[in-house]
Structures are given as C-alpha cells and as structure tokens.
Amino acid sequence: MSRNQQIRLFSALAIRAPFTQLEATWLTQHPDNPLAIDWGPTTAIEKKLAAGEPADAVIVTVKAMDKLIAEGVVTGGSRVELVDSPIGLAMLPQAEAPDISSVEALKKALLAARSVCWSLGGASGIYFQTVLKQLGIEEAMAARATTIGEGFTASQLIAGKADIAVQQISELLAVKGIKVIGPLPDAVQQPTSISAGVLANAQNPQGAAALLDFLRSAEAGRAFEAFGMSLRN
C-alpha cells in the first residue's frame, strides 16, 4: 500500500455511526493512510462525482453503485457488498413509544404525531414518502412534516422540532439522547443495501482497496451489526 498517502472516501451516512470506531481501528493498523471522509446522502455523492470531484473510494446504495460501475466511474472488479440497513422510527427517551408493529398501527402512530421528520435527500426518506402514499396519508403528513435536505433526522428530536424521526436505524443511533422505537413493519420495510468500490480515477487505488477489505473484516462486521445492520454476502 502507498505510504504516507491519504485515502479520500465519499460515504453514505448509513454507516457513519459505526465508522467512528472503525476509523480509529484503521488508523491504528494503517497510520500512514489517514482517511478524509465526505459524508452525505447517496444523491449528493452522485452529484459530486458527476461534477468531477476526486475521491479514491465510494460507499453508496447498491442501485447507485450499479449505475456508477455502468458509467465507468467505479472499477467493477473492486466492488464489495457491505450491509443492509433497515428503516426505523425514533423518539426522545421520555416519550411514550407508540405501537408500530403493524401497518395499521404505524399509520395511527404517524397521524397522532405532532410532527414527523424525514430526509428529502436520503434513501430512507425518499422511500418513506412512498410509504405515506401507500398508506393514503401523504397529504395529512405533509401538514405535520419536518423535512431536512440531508443529515440525521433524530437531531430534530433534540431540537424540539419533531417528536418522531424516520431514518435508517444506524443513522438514528448516530444521535445521542434519543431512543429507537423499532423498525418499520415488514410489510412496508425496505432496508437500504450498501456497496463500496474504488473509483476508476483514484489517486490511491491500493489504499482504497485495502480500506474496502478492512470494511469486510470480522471486526467491521461486528461494528455494523451493533448498529442494527446486517452483513451482505
């Protein structure tokens, strides 16, 4: 691997919470290859890459990775599958958690909320809007929505702007001082699948490949699972 060379990574927010631990471990093992990480929703990462912003590796949704490989932006042979990240709901710790075990119970809980927060740019927020449409409450929820362009929706709980936050459970857990109520019911659950790859124009492809190998290690797997994610084969 290249010595004394930074690895620039564009990564979806889904894995940010466990990455605090993982980055520390990586730096212990690879002190000459520090990470420069740009976090954001997959949609924002795609825009950066389309604008020609340089990076060595990228972590995005499976669908986006398919597209990046097809366009020649990511080297196909470098691709690794990382995790499936389910969508859940969170509240403040002192709040009484509603029943969300069924689709009907979820619908009732959402309609009873003062305000519900989701991200307009994140994969989970984009999908959640289709769930609202499926439940027939899209218009009703628009009147009580607290939406953000990107970032962690649970931060709006802390700010007092919403009493329910919707996002991937791993992203909800990245915010301290909240509690996860649980995942969306199976009938409307759609985990976000995450892949990683090395950019075709990477300045440090060797370092990027080593980083992706590390993210497939048993230690990384345990860190991902601790934040509600399941490993992809």
CSV table of C-alpha atoms in Angstrom, one decimal:
chain,number,residue,atom,x,y,z
A,1,MET,CA,0.0,0.0,0.0
A,2,SER,CA,1.1,3.6,-0.6
A,3,ARG,CA,2.8,5.0,2.4
A,4,ASN,CA,2.0,8.5,3.8
A,5,GLN,CA,-0.9,8.9,1.4
A,6,GLN,CA,-4.4,9.9,2.4
A,7,ILE,CA,-7.4,8.0,1.2
A,8,ARG,CA,-10.4,10.2,0.3
A,9,LEU,CA,-13.7,8.5,0.8
A,10,PHE,CA,-17.2,9.6,-0.2
A,11,SER,CA,-19.7,7.7,2.0
A,12,ALA,CA,-23.4,7.4,2.6
A,13,LEU,CA,-24.5,8.4,6.1
A,14,ALA,CA,-25.8,5.0,6.9
A,15,ILE,CA,-22.5,3.7,8.2
A,16,ARG,CA,-21.3,6.9,9.9
A,17,ALA,CA,-22.2,5.8,13.5
A,18,PRO,CA,-20.0,2.6,13.5
A,19,PHE,CA,-17.3,4.4,11.5
A,20,THR,CA,-16.2,6.3,14.5
A,21,GLN,CA,-14.9,3.1,16.0
A,22,LEU,CA,-13.8,1.7,12.6
A,23,GLU,CA,-11.7,4.7,11.6
A,24,ALA,CA,-9.8,4.6,14.9
A,25,THR,CA,-9.0,0.9,14.3
A,26,TRP,CA,-8.0,1.6,10.7
A,27,LEU,CA,-5.6,4.4,11.8
A,28,THR,CA,-4.0,2.1,14.4
A,29,GLN,CA,-3.4,-0.5,11.7
A,30,HIS,CA,-2.6,1.9,8.9
A,31,PRO,CA,-1.1,5.1,10.4
A,32,ASP,CA,0.4,6.2,7.1
A,33,ASN,CA,-3.0,6.1,5.4
A,34,PRO,CA,-5.4,8.6,7.1
A,35,LEU,CA,-8.9,8.9,5.9
A,36,ALA,CA,-10.6,12.1,4.5
A,37,ILE,CA,-14.3,11.3,4.5
A,38,ASP,CA,-17.1,13.3,2.9
A,39,TRP,CA,-20.4,12.2,4.4
A,40,GLY,CA,-23.7,12.7,2.7
A,41,PRO,CA,-26.8,11.0,1.2
A,42,THR,CA,-26.1,8.9,-1.9
A,43,THR,CA,-27.9,11.5,-4.1
A,44,ALA,CA,-25.4,14.2,-3.0
A,45,ILE,CA,-22.4,11.8,-3.6
A,46,GLU,CA,-23.6,11.1,-7.1
A,47,LYS,CA,-23.7,14.8,-7.8
A,48,LYS,CA,-20.2,15.3,-6.5
A,49,LEU,CA,-18.9,12.5,-8.7
A,50,ALA,CA,-20.8,13.8,-11.8
A,51,ALA,CA,-19.2,17.2,-11.1
A,52,GLY,CA,-15.7,15.6,-11.2
A,53,GLU,CA,-14.8,15.9,-7.6
A,54,PRO,CA,-11.9,13.5,-6.8
A,55,ALA,CA,-12.1,10.5,-4.5
A,56,ASP,CA,-10.4,7.2,-4.0
A,57,ALA,CA,-13.4,5.1,-2.8
A,58,VAL,CA,-17.1,5.5,-2.6
A,59,ILE,CA,-19.8,3.9,-0.4
A,60,VAL,CA,-23.4,4.3,-1.7
A,61,THR,CA,-26.6,2.3,-2.2
A,62,VAL,CA,-26.5,-0.8,-4.4
A,63,LYS,CA,-28.6,0.9,-7.1
A,64,ALA,CA,-26.3,3.8,-7.3
A,65,MET,CA,-23.2,1.5,-7.4
A,66,ASP,CA,-24.7,-0.4,-10.3
A,67,LYS,CA,-25.0,2.9,-12.1
A,68,LEU,CA,-21.5,4.1,-11.2
A,69,ILE,CA,-20.0,0.9,-12.5
A,70,ALA,CA,-22.0,1.0,-15.7
A,71,GLU,CA,-20.8,4.6,-16.3
A,72,GLY,CA,-17.2,3.6,-15.7
A,73,VAL,CA,-16.9,5.8,-12.6
A,74,VAL,CA,-16.2,2.9,-10.3
A,75,THR,CA,-14.0,-0.1,-11.2
A,76,GLY,CA,-16.4,-3.1,-11.4
A,77,GLY,CA,-13.9,-5.6,-10.1
A,78,SER,CA,-13.3,-3.5,-6.9
A,79,ARG,CA,-16.9,-3.7,-5.7
A,80,VAL,CA,-17.7,-5.2,-2.3
A,81,GLU,CA,-21.1,-5.6,-0.7
A,82,LEU,CA,-21.3,-4.2,2.9
A,83,VAL,CA,-24.6,-4.1,4.7
A,84,ASP,CA,-28.4,-3.9,4.6
A,85,SER,CA,-29.7,-1.1,6.8
A,86,PRO,CA,-33.4,-1.2,7.9
A,87,ILE,CA,-35.5,1.9,8.4
A,88,GLY,CA,-36.9,2.7,11.8
A,89,LEU,CA,-38.5,5.3,14.0
A,90,ALA,CA,-37.1,7.2,17.0
A,91,MET,CA,-38.4,9.4,19.7
A,92,LEU,CA,-37.0,11.2,22.8
A,93,PRO,CA,-36.3,8.8,25.7
A,94,GLN,CA,-39.0,10.2,27.9
A,95,ALA,CA,-41.7,9.9,25.3
A,96,GLU,CA,-44.2,7.0,25.3
A,97,ALA,CA,-43.4,4.8,22.4
A,98,PRO,CA,-46.4,4.0,20.2
A,99,ASP,CA,-47.2,0.6,18.7
A,100,ILE,CA,-45.7,0.3,15.2
A,101,SER,CA,-45.8,-3.5,14.9
A,102,SER,CA,-48.3,-3.5,12.1
A,103,VAL,CA,-49.1,-1.2,9.1
A,104,GLU,CA,-52.3,0.0,10.7
A,105,ALA,CA,-50.6,0.7,14.0
A,106,LEU,CA,-47.8,2.6,12.2
A,107,LYS,CA,-50.4,4.7,10.3
A,108,LYS,CA,-52.2,5.5,13.6
A,109,ALA,CA,-48.9,6.5,15.3
A,110,LEU,CA,-47.9,8.8,12.4
A,111,LEU,CA,-51.2,10.5,12.3
A,112,ALA,CA,-51.1,11.0,16.1
A,113,ALA,CA,-47.7,12.7,16.0
A,114,ARG,CA,-47.3,16.4,16.3
A,115,SER,CA,-44.5,16.4,13.7
A,116,VAL,CA,-42.6,13.7,11.9
A,117,CYS,CA,-39.1,14.3,10.4
A,118,TRP,CA,-37.6,12.6,7.4
A,119,SER,CA,-34.8,13.5,5.0
A,120,LEU,CA,-35.7,14.6,1.5
A,121,GLY,CA,-32.2,13.6,0.1
A,122,GLY,CA,-31.6,10.3,1.9
A,123,ALA,CA,-32.7,6.9,0.5
A,124,SER,CA,-34.8,6.2,3.6
A,125,GLY,CA,-36.6,9.5,3.4
A,126,ILE,CA,-37.3,9.1,-0.3
A,127,TYR,CA,-38.7,5.6,0.3
A,128,PHE,CA,-40.7,6.8,3.3
A,129,GLN,CA,-42.6,9.2,1.1
A,130,THR,CA,-43.8,6.3,-1.0
A,131,VAL,CA,-44.9,4.5,2.2
A,132,LEU,CA,-47.0,7.6,3.1
A,133,LYS,CA,-48.6,7.5,-0.3
A,134,GLN,CA,-49.2,3.7,0.1
A,135,LEU,CA,-50.9,4.3,3.5
A,136,GLY,CA,-53.1,7.1,2.0
A,137,ILE,CA,-51.8,9.7,4.4
A,138,GLU,CA,-49.4,11.7,2.2
A,139,GLU,CA,-51.4,14.9,2.3
A,140,ALA,CA,-52.2,14.6,6.1
A,141,MET,CA,-48.5,14.1,6.9
A,142,ALA,CA,-47.4,17.0,4.7
A,143,ALA,CA,-49.1,19.3,7.1
A,144,ARG,CA,-47.0,17.9,10.1
A,145,ALA,CA,-43.7,17.2,8.3
A,146,THR,CA,-40.4,18.5,9.4
A,147,THR,CA,-38.1,17.7,6.5
A,148,ILE,CA,-34.4,18.2,6.1
A,149,GLY,CA,-32.3,18.1,2.9
A,150,GLU,CA,-29.7,15.7,4.4
A,151,GLY,CA,-28.2,14.8,7.7
A,152,PHE,CA,-29.6,13.0,10.8
A,153,THR,CA,-33.3,13.3,11.3
A,154,ALA,CA,-33.1,12.4,15.0
A,155,SER,CA,-31.3,15.8,15.6
A,156,GLN,CA,-34.7,17.4,15.0
A,157,LEU,CA,-36.0,15.5,18.1
A,158,ILE,CA,-33.3,17.1,20.2
A,159,ALA,CA,-34.1,20.5,18.7
A,160,GLY,CA,-37.7,20.1,19.6
A,161,LYS,CA,-38.9,20.4,16.0
A,162,ALA,CA,-40.3,16.8,15.7
A,163,ASP,CA,-41.5,14.1,18.0
A,164,ILE,CA,-40.9,11.2,15.6
A,165,ALA,CA,-37.8,10.8,13.4
A,166,VAL,CA,-37.7,8.3,10.5
A,167,GLN,CA,-34.4,7.1,9.0
A,168,GLN,CA,-32.2,4.1,8.8
A,169,ILE,CA,-31.7,2.7,12.3
A,170,SER,CA,-28.0,3.1,12.0
A,171,GLU,CA,-28.4,6.8,11.3
A,172,LEU,CA,-30.9,7.3,14.2
A,173,LEU,CA,-28.4,5.7,16.6
A,174,ALA,CA,-25.8,8.2,15.5
A,175,VAL,CA,-27.6,10.8,17.5
A,176,LYS,CA,-27.2,10.7,21.3
A,177,GLY,CA,-30.1,11.3,23.6
A,178,ILE,CA,-32.8,9.5,21.6
A,179,LYS,CA,-34.4,6.1,21.6
A,180,VAL,CA,-35.3,3.9,18.7
A,181,ILE,CA,-38.9,2.7,18.8
A,182,GLY,CA,-38.3,-0.1,16.3
A,183,PRO,CA,-38.2,-0.9,12.6
A,184,LEU,CA,-41.0,-0.3,10.1
A,185,PRO,CA,-43.3,-3.3,9.9
A,186,ASP,CA,-42.2,-6.0,7.5
A,187,ALA,CA,-45.0,-5.2,5.0
A,188,VAL,CA,-43.5,-1.7,4.4
A,189,GLN,CA,-39.9,-2.3,5.3
A,190,GLN,CA,-37.2,-1.7,2.7
A,191,PRO,CA,-33.7,-1.9,4.0
A,192,THR,CA,-31.1,0.2,2.2
A,193,SER,CA,-28.4,-2.0,0.7
A,194,ILE,CA,-24.9,-0.5,0.7
A,195,SER,CA,-22.0,-1.3,-1.5
A,196,ALA,CA,-18.4,0.1,-1.8
A,197,GLY,CA,-16.0,0.4,-4.7
A,198,VAL,CA,-12.8,2.0,-5.9
A,199,LEU,CA,-13.0,5.0,-8.2
A,200,ALA,CA,-11.6,4.4,-11.7
A,201,ASN,CA,-9.5,7.6,-11.4
A,202,ALA,CA,-8.5,7.0,-7.8
A,203,GLN,CA,-5.1,8.6,-6.8
A,204,ASN,CA,-4.6,5.9,-4.2
A,205,PRO,CA,-6.3,2.8,-5.5
A,206,GLN,CA,-4.2,0.4,-3.5
A,207,GLY,CA,-5.0,2.2,-0.2
A,208,ALA,CA,-8.7,2.3,-1.2
A,209,ALA,CA,-8.8,-1.4,-1.9
A,210,ALA,CA,-7.2,-2.1,1.4
A,211,LEU,CA,-9.8,0.0,3.2
A,212,LEU,CA,-12.6,-1.9,1.5
A,213,ASP,CA,-11.0,-5.2,2.6
A,214,PHE,CA,-10.9,-3.9,6.1
A,215,LEU,CA,-14.6,-3.0,5.9
A,216,ARG,CA,-15.3,-6.6,5.1
A,217,SER,CA,-13.4,-7.9,8.2
A,218,ALA,CA,-15.0,-9.7,11.1
A,219,GLU,CA,-14.2,-6.7,13.3
A,220,ALA,CA,-16.0,-4.3,11.0
A,221,GLY,CA,-18.9,-6.7,10.7
A,222,ARG,CA,-19.4,-6.7,14.5
A,223,ALA,CA,-19.4,-2.9,14.5
A,224,PHE,CA,-22.0,-2.7,11.7
A,225,GLU,CA,-24.3,-5.3,13.5
A,226,ALA,CA,-24.1,-3.3,16.7
A,227,PHE,CA,-25.9,-0.5,14.9
A,228,GLY,CA,-28.7,-2.6,13.6
A,229,MET,CA,-27.3,-3.5,10.2
A,230,SER,CA,-27.0,-7.0,8.6
A,231,LEU,CA,-24.0,-8.0,6.5
A,232,ARG,CA,-24.4,-8.6,2.8
A,233,ASN,CA,-22.9,-11.6,1.1
